[in-house]
Coordinates of C-alpha atoms in Angstrom, one line a residue:
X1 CA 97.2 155.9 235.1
X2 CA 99.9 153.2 236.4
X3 CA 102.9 154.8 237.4
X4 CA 106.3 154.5 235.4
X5 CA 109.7 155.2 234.0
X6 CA 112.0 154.3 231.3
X7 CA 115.7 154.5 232.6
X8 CA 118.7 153.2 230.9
X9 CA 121.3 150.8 231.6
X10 CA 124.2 148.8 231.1
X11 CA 126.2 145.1 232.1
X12 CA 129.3 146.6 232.7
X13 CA 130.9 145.9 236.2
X14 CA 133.5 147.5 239.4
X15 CA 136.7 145.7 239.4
X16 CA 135.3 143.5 242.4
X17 CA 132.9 142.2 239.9
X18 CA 129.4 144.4 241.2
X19 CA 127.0 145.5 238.0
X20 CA 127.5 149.3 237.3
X21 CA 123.6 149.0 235.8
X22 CA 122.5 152.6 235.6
X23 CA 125.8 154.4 237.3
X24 CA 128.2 153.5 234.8
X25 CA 129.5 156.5 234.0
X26 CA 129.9 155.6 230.2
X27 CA 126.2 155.7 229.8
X28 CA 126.2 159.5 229.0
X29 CA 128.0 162.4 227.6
X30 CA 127.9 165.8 227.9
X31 CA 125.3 167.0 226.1
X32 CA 123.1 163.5 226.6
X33 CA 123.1 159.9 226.8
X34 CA 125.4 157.9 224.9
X35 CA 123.8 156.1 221.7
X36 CA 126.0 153.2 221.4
X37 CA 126.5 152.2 225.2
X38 CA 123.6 150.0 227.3
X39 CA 119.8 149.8 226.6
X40 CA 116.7 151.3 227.3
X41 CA 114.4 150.0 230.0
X42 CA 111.0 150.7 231.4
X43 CA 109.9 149.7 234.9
X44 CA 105.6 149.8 235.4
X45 CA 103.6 149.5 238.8
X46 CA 100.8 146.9 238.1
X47 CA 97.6 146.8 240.4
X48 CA 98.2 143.8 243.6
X49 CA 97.1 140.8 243.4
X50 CA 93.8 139.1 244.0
X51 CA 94.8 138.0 247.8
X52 CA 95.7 142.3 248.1
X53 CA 99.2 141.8 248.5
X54 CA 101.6 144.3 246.4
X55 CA 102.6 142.5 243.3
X56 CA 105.9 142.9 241.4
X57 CA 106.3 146.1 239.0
X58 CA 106.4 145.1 235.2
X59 CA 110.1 145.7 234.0
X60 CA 111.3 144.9 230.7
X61 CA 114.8 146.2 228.6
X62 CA 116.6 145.7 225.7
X63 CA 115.3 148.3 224.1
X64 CA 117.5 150.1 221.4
X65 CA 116.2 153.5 222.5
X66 CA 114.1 155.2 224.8
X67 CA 110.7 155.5 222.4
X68 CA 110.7 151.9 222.2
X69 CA 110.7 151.5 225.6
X70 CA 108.0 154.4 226.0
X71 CA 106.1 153.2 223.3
X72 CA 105.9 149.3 225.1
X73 CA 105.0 150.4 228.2
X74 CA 101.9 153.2 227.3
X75 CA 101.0 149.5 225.3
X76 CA 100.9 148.0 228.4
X77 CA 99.2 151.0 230.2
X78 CA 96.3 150.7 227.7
X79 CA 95.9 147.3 228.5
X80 CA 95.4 148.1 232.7
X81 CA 93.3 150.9 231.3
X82 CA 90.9 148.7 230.1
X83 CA 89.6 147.8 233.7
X84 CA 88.7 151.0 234.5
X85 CA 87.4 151.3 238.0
X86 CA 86.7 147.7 237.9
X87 CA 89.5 146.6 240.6
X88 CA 88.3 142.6 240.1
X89 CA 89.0 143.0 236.4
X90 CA 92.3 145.1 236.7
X91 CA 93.6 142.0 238.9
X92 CA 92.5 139.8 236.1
X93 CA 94.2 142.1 233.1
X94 CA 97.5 142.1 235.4
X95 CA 97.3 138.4 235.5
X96 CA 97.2 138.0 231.9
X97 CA 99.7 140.4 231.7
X98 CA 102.9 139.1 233.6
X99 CA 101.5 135.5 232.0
X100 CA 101.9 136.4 228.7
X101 CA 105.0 138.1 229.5
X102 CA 106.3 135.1 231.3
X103 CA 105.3 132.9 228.6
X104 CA 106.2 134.3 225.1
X105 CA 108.5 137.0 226.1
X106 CA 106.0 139.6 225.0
X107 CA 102.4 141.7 225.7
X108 CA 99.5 139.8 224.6
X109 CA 97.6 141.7 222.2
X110 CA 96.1 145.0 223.2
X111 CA 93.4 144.6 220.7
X112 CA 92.6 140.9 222.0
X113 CA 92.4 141.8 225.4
X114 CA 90.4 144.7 224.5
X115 CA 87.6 142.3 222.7
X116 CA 87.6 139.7 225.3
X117 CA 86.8 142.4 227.9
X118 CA 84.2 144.0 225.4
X119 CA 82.4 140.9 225.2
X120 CA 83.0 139.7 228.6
X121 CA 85.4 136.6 227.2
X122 CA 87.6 134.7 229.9
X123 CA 90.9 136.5 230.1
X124 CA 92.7 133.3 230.7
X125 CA 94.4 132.1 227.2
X126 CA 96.1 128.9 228.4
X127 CA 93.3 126.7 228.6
X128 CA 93.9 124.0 226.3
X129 CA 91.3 121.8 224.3
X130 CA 91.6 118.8 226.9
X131 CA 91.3 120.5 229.5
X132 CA 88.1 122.4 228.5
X133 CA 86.9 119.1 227.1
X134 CA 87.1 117.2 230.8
X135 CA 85.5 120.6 232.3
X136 CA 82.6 120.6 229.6
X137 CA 82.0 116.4 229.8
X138 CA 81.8 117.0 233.9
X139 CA 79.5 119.7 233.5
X140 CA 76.8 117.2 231.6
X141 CA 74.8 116.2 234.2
X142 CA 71.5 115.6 232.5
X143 CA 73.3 112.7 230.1
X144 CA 72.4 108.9 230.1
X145 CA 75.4 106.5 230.8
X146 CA 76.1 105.7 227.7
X147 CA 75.9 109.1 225.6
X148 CA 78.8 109.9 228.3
X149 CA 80.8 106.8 227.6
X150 CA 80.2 108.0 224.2
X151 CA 81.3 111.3 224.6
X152 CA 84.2 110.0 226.7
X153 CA 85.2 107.9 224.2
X154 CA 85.4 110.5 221.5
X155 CA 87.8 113.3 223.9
X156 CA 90.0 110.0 225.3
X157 CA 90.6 108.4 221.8
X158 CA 90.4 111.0 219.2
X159 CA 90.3 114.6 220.4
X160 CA 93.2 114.2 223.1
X161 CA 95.7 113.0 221.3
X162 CA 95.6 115.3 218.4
X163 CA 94.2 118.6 219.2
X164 CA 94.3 118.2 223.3
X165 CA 97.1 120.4 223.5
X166 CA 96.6 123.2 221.5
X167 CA 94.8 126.2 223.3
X168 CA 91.6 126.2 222.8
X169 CA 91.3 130.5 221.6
X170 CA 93.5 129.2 219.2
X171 CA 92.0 126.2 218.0
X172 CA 91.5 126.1 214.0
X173 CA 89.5 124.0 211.2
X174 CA 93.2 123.0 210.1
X175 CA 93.7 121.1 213.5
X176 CA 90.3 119.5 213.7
X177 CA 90.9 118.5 210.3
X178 CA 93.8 116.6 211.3
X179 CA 91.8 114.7 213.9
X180 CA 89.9 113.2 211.0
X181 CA 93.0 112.6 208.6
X182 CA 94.4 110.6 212.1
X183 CA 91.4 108.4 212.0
X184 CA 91.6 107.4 208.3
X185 CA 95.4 106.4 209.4
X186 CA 94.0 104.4 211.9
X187 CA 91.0 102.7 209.7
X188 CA 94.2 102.1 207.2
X189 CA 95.8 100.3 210.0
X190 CA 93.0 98.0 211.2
X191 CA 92.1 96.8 208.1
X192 CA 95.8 96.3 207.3
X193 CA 96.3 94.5 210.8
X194 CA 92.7 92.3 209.9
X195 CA 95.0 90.8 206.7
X196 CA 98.1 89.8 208.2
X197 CA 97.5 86.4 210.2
X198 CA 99.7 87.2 213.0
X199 CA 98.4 87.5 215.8
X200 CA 100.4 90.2 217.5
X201 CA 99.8 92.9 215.1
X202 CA 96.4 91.7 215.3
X203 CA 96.1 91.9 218.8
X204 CA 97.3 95.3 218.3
X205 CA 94.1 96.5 216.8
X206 CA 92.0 94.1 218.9
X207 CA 88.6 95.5 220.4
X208 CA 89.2 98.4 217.4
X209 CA 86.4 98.8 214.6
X210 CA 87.4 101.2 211.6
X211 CA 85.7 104.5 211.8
X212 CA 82.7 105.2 209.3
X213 CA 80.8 108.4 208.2
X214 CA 78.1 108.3 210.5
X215 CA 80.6 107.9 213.7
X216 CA 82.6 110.3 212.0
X217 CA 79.8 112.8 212.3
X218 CA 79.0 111.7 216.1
X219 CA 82.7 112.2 216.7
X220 CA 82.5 116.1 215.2
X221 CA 79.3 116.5 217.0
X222 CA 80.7 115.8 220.2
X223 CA 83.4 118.5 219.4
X224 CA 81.1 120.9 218.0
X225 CA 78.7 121.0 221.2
X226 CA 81.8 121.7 223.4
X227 CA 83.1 124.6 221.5
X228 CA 79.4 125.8 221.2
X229 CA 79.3 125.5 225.1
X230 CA 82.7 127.8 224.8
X231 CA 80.8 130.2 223.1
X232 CA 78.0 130.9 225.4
X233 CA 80.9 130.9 228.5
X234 CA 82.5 133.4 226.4
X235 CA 85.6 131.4 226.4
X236 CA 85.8 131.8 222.0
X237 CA 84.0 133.6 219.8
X238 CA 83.9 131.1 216.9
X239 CA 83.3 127.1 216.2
X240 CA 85.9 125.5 214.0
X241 CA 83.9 122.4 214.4
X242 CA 81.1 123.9 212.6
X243 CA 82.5 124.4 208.9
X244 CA 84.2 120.9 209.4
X245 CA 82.9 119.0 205.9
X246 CA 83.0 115.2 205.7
X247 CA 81.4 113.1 203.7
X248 CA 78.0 112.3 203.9
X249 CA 76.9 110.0 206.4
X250 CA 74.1 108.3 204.7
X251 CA 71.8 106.1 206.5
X252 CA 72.2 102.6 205.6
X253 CA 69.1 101.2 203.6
X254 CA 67.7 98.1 204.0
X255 CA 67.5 95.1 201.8
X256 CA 65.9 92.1 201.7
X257 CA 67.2 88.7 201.5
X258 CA 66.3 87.4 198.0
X259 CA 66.9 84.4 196.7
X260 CA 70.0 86.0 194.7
X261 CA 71.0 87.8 197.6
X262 CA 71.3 84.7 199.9
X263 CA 73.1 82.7 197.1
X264 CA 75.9 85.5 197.0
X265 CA 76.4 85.4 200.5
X266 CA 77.0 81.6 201.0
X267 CA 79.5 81.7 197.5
X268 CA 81.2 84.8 199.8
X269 CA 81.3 82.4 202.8
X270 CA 82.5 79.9 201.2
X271 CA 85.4 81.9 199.9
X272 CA 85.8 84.1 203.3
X273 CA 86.4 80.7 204.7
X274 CA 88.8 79.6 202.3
X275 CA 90.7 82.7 202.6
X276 CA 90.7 82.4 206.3
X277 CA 92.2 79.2 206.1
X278 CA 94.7 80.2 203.7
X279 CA 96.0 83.2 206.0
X280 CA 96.3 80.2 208.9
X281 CA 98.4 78.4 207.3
X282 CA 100.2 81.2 206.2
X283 CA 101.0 81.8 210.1
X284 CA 100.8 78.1 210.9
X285 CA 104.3 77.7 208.5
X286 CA 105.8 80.8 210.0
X287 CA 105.2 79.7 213.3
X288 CA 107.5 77.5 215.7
X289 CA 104.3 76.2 216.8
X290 CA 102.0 76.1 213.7
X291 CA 101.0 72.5 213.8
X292 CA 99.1 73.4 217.4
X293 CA 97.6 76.5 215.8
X294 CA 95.3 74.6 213.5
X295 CA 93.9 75.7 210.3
X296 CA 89.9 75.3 211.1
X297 CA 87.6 78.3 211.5
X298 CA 85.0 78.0 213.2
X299 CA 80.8 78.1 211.9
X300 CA 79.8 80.8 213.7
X301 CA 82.8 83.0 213.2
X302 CA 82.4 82.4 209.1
X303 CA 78.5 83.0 209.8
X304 CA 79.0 86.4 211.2
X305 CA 82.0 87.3 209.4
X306 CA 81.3 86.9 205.6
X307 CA 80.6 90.5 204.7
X308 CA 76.3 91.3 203.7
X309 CA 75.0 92.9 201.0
X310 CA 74.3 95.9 203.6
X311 CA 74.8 96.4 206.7
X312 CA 70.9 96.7 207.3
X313 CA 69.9 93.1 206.1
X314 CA 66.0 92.3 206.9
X315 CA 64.4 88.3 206.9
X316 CA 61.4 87.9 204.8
X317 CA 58.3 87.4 206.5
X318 CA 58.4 83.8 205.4
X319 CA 62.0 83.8 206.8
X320 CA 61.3 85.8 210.2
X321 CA 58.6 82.7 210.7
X322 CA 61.3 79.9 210.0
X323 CA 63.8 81.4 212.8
X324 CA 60.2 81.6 214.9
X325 CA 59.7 78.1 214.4
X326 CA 63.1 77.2 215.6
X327 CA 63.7 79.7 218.8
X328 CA 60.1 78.5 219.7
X329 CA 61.4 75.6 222.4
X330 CA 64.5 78.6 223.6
X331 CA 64.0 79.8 226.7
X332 CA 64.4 83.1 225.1
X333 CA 61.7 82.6 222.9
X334 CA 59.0 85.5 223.9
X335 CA 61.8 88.1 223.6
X336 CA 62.5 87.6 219.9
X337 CA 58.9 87.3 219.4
X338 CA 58.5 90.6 221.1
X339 CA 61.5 92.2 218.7
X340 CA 60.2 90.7 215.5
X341 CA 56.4 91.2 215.8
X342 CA 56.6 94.6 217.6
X343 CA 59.8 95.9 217.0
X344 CA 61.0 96.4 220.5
X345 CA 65.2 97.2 220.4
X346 CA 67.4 94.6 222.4
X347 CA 67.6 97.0 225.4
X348 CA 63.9 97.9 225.3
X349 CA 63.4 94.1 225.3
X350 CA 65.9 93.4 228.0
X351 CA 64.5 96.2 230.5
X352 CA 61.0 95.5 230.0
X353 CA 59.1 95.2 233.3
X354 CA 56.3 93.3 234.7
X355 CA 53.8 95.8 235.4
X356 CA 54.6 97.6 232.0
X357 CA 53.2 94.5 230.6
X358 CA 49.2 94.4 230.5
X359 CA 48.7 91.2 229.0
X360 CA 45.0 91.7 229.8
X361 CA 44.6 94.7 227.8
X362 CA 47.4 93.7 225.2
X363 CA 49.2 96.1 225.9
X364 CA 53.3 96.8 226.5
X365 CA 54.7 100.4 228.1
X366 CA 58.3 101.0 227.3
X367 CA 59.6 102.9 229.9
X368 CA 63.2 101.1 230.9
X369 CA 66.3 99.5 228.8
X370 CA 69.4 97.8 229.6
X371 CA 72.2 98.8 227.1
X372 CA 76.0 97.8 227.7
X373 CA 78.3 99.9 228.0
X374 CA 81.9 97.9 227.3
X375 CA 81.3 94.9 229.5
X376 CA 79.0 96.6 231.5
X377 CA 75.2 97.2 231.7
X378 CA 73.3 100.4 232.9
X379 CA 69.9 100.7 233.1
X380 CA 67.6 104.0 232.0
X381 CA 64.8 105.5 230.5
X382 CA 65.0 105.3 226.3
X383 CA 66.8 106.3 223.9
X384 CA 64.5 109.3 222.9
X385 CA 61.2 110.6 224.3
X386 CA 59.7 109.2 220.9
X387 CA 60.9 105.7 222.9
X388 CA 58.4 105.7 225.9
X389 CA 55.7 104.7 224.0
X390 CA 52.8 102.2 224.5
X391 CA 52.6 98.9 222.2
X392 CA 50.0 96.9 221.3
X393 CA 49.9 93.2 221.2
X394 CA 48.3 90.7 219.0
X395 CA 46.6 87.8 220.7
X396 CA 49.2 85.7 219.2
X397 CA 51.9 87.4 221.1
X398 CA 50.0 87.8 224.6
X399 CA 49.8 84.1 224.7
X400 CA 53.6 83.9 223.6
X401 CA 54.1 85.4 226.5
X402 CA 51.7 83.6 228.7
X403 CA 54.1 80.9 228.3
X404 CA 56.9 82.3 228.8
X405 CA 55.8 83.7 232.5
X406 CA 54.2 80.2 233.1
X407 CA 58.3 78.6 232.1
X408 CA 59.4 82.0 234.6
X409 CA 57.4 80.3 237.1
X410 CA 59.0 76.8 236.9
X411 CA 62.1 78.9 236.9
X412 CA 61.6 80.5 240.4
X413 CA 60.6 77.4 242.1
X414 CA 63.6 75.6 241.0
X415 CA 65.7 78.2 241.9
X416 CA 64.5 78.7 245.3
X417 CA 66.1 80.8 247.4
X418 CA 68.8 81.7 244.4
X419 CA 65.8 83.3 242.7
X420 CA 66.4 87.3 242.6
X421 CA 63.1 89.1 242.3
X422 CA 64.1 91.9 240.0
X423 CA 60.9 92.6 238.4
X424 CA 62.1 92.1 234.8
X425 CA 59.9 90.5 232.4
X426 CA 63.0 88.6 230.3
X427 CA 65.7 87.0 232.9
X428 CA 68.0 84.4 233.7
X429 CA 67.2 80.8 235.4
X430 CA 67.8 82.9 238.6
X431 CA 66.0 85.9 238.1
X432 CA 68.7 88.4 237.7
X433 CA 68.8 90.9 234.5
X434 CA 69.8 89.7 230.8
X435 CA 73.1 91.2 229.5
X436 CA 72.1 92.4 226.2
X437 CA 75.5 91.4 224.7
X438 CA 73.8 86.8 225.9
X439 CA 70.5 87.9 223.7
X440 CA 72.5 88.7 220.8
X441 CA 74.8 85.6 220.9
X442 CA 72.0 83.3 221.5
X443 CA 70.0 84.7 218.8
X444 CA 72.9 84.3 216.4
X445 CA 72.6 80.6 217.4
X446 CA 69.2 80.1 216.7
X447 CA 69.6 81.7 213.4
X448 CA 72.3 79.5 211.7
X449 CA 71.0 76.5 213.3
X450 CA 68.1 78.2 211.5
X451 CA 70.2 77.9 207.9
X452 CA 69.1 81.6 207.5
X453 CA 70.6 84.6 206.3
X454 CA 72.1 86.2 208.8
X455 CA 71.0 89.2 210.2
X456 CA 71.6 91.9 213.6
X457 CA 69.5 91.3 216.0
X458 CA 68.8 94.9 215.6
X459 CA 67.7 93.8 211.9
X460 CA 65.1 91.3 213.9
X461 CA 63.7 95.0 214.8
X462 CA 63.6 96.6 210.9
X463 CA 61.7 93.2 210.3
X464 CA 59.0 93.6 212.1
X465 CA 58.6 97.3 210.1
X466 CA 58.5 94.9 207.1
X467 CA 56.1 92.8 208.2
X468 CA 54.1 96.0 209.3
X469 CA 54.2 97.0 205.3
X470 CA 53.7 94.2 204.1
X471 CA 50.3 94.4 206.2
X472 CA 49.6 97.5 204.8
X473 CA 50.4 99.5 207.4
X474 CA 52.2 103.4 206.7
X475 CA 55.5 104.9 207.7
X476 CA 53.7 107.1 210.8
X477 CA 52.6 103.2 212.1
X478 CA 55.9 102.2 211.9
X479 CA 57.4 105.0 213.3
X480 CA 55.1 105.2 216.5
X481 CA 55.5 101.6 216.9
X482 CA 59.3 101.4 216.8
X483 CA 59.6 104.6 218.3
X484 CA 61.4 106.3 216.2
X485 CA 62.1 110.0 216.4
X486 CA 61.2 111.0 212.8
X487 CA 59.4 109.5 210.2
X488 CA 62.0 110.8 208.0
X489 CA 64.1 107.9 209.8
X490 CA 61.3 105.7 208.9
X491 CA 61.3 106.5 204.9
X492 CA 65.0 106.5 204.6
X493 CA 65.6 102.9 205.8
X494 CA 62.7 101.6 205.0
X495 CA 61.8 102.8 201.4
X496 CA 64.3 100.5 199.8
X497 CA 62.5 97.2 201.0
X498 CA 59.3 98.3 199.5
X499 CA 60.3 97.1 195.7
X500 CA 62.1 93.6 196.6
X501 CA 58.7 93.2 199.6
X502 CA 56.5 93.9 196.3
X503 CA 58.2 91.5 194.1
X504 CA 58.8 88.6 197.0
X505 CA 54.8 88.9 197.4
X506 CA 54.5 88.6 193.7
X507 CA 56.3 85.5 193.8
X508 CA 54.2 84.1 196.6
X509 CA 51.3 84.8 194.4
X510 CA 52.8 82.8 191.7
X511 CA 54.3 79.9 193.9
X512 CA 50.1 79.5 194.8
X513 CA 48.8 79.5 191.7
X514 CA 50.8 77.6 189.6
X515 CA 49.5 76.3 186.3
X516 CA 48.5 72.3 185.7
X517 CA 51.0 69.9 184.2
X518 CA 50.5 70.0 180.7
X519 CA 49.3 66.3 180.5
X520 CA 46.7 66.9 183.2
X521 CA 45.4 69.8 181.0
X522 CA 45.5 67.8 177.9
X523 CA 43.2 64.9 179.7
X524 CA 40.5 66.8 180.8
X525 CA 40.1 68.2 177.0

């Protein structure tokens, strides 16, 4: 047991100004110590430190009377008796010990300290959320590039700045709730800064998108797996994160572009451009400079801009062969030929190599993508295990492709020595890797020059699942084909084109056979 002793004593002081502490003579009388002069104190030896040198003893006062003092220091005697014989874990109670002390002014918890040793917990109470948020993202070693930008994202932009203080043993559903109400307050003030015209609250917001369910539920996945890590390090004993509710992060079903469909959108382009215009010259009147500011906006802007039906919008067959038939001459061409007939993502598309591609055989092996990250790329294996797959080709598409390595060709001999051999199937004039972030811009292009619908170039990818039932083809087909990880994912966004693929087919049907004029009937009576 650690030696010590209460004592008691007082600030009074000589006449040359030195502290009386425990001689002053007023601290006792004659049959015991004087009640109403000084306090108690208690002074207790604590075990040396981890280097072996002797470390301070434990002394606290201010105690009323001498039980309180007793009873505080067997409290803290308890809690060095937890280590036992274990000299490595006395050190690490001791530590704890003058901390808290230091800290809060008082003992941490007996009955804390006595669980966390129980269960092997880290003694250690100060760590706070960020900083077992950096030491749990640097522990990931096994992640791609962009799952840690993601991750990264998440701790640097939401987590930080709301819970990254707190401790994390102390961490509550009340805080991580907070985190969530702090991103609504932020979706509020995007879409508030999107209505004004001026640009500086705009720029404000600029490069921000509002936060929706499903990112909400990435966001508190993120958390949750670093608490959960905390748990198996023994650093808490429960996940906050876990009993966090939101709202349900539905998967976005697809829809087709009817006829109806396509004549709401360009009555809401119309009007998204009018409105546009209207918030320019708004600005333009308020501003010393308005007449350079201009009121026009600009096709491709309005083309993208003017909110869809849903944010999953998939091109008829009939359509996916009209945007065909104009990307046909683009140099670009086999790529979006690739996406639309075999359903190849933009990064699959982009990081697909020549000898993955047996045009012999008709066959493709996804193995690589190239996905941005910001404004940069990284390359890597795909986005799931269910993503290295094998694809097979049509005819049609091996001599798309023919082509396009005969145009590669013409490409390498006019580039010369500026030709980069990289090995990549899709590439620039010079041979060097396509930035995913070029295929999408282009193919927006190509599709209003088009006068389409407009759709992702990820939606390019959900068409060719359409054109796969439309062929008759099941949801296992489409889900080994586009490589998704479920076939769950496969019913739930792809279910909802089934009625409007039906009827469109119906309507072909009758487009065909379409009855005689009536006075061609009547003549041949």
């Amino acid at each position: 047991m650690a030696k010590g002793r209460t004592f008691k004593r007082c600030g009074c002081r000589t006449t040359d100004g030195r502290r009386l502490g425990g001689n002053c003579p007023r601290l006792k009388r004659r049959n015991g110590w004087n009640p109403h002069h000084g306090t108690w104190h208690y002074q207790l030896e604590l075990p040396p430190t981890s280097d072996g040198k002797r470390r301070a003893p434990l002394r606290r006062g201010g105690f009323t009377d001498q039980t309180a003092a007793q009873a505080e220091m067997d409290a803290a005697r308890e809690l060095l008796a937890l280590a036992g014989d274990d000299k490595t874990l006395a050190v690490r109670v001791a530590d704890i010990l003058t901390t808290t002390v230091k800290d809060t002014g008082n003992l941490p918890q007996t009955s804390e300290v006595r669980r966390r040793v129980r269960t092997g917990q880290e003694l250690d109470q100060q760590r706070t959320v960020a900083d077992w948020l950096k030491t749990w993202l640097a522990g990931k070693q096994q992640l791609r590039d962009s799952s840690t930008a993601a991750y990264a994202s998440h701790i640097r932009l939401y987590f930080d700045p709301v819970i990254g203080h707190i401790r994390l043993d102390r961490l509550q559903v009340t805080h991580i709730m907070e985190v969530f109400e702090a991103i609504d307050e932020l979706n509020d003030t995007i879409e508030t800064a999107r209505q004004t015209g001026d640009p500086a609250i705009r720029a404000k917001v600029k490069g921000r998108r509002p936060v929706g369910p499903a990112t909400k539920h990435r966001i508190r996945a993120t958390l949750r797996s670093a608490l959960n890590t905390a748990i198996k390090q023994r650093l808490i004993d429960f996940n906050p994160a876990a009993v966090i509710e939101l709202p349900p992060a539905k998967r976005p079903k697809a829809l087709i572009w009817t006829d109806e469909r396509i004549d709401e959108w360009r009555q809401a382009r119309q009007a998204y451009v009018e409105e546009i215009r209207r918030r320019k010259q708004i600005l333009a009147a308020r501003s010393p400079h308005g007449a350079k500011l201009g009121t026009a906006v600009t096709a491709l802007d309005s083309y993208i801009g003017t909110p869809r039906p849903s944010p999953v919008m998939v091109w008829t067959p009939k359509q996916t062969q009209r945007f065909l038939d104009r990307a046909e001459h683009h140099r670009l061409y086999a790529l979006y030929h690739l996406v639309a007939f075999r359903g190849l993502r933009r990064g699959e598309a982009c990081g697909l190599r020549r000898p993955e591609l047996d045009l012999m055989n008709q066959v493709a092996t996804v193995r690589w993508q190239i996905v941005q990250i910001g404004a940069t790329t990284t390359q890597g294996p795909p986005k799931s295990d269910a993503g290295d797959r094998q694809i097979a080709l049509d005819r049609r598409t091996v001599n798309v492709l023919l082509v396009h390595q005969a145009r590669q060709d013409n490409e390498r001999l006019t580039a010369g020595d500026v030709w980069e051999e990289t090995g990549f199937v899709f590439t620039t004039p010079t041979g060097q890797p396509l930035h995913p972030a070029e295929v999408t811009e282009q193919f927006h292009w190509l599709c209003m020059e088009a006068d389409l619908p407009p759709i992702r170039l990820h939606d390019l990818r959900h068409g060719a699942a359409t054109l796969l039932l439309a062929a008759g083809h099941d949801m296992k087909m489409i889900q080994e084909t586009l490589g998704l990880s479920s076939i769950t994912i496969a019913a739930d966004t792809y279910t909802s084109v089934l009625p409007d693929l039906a009827r469109q087919a119906a309507e072909d049907v009758a487009a065909i056979l379409r009855p005689a004029p009536r006075g061609l009937s009547a003549g041949r009576r």
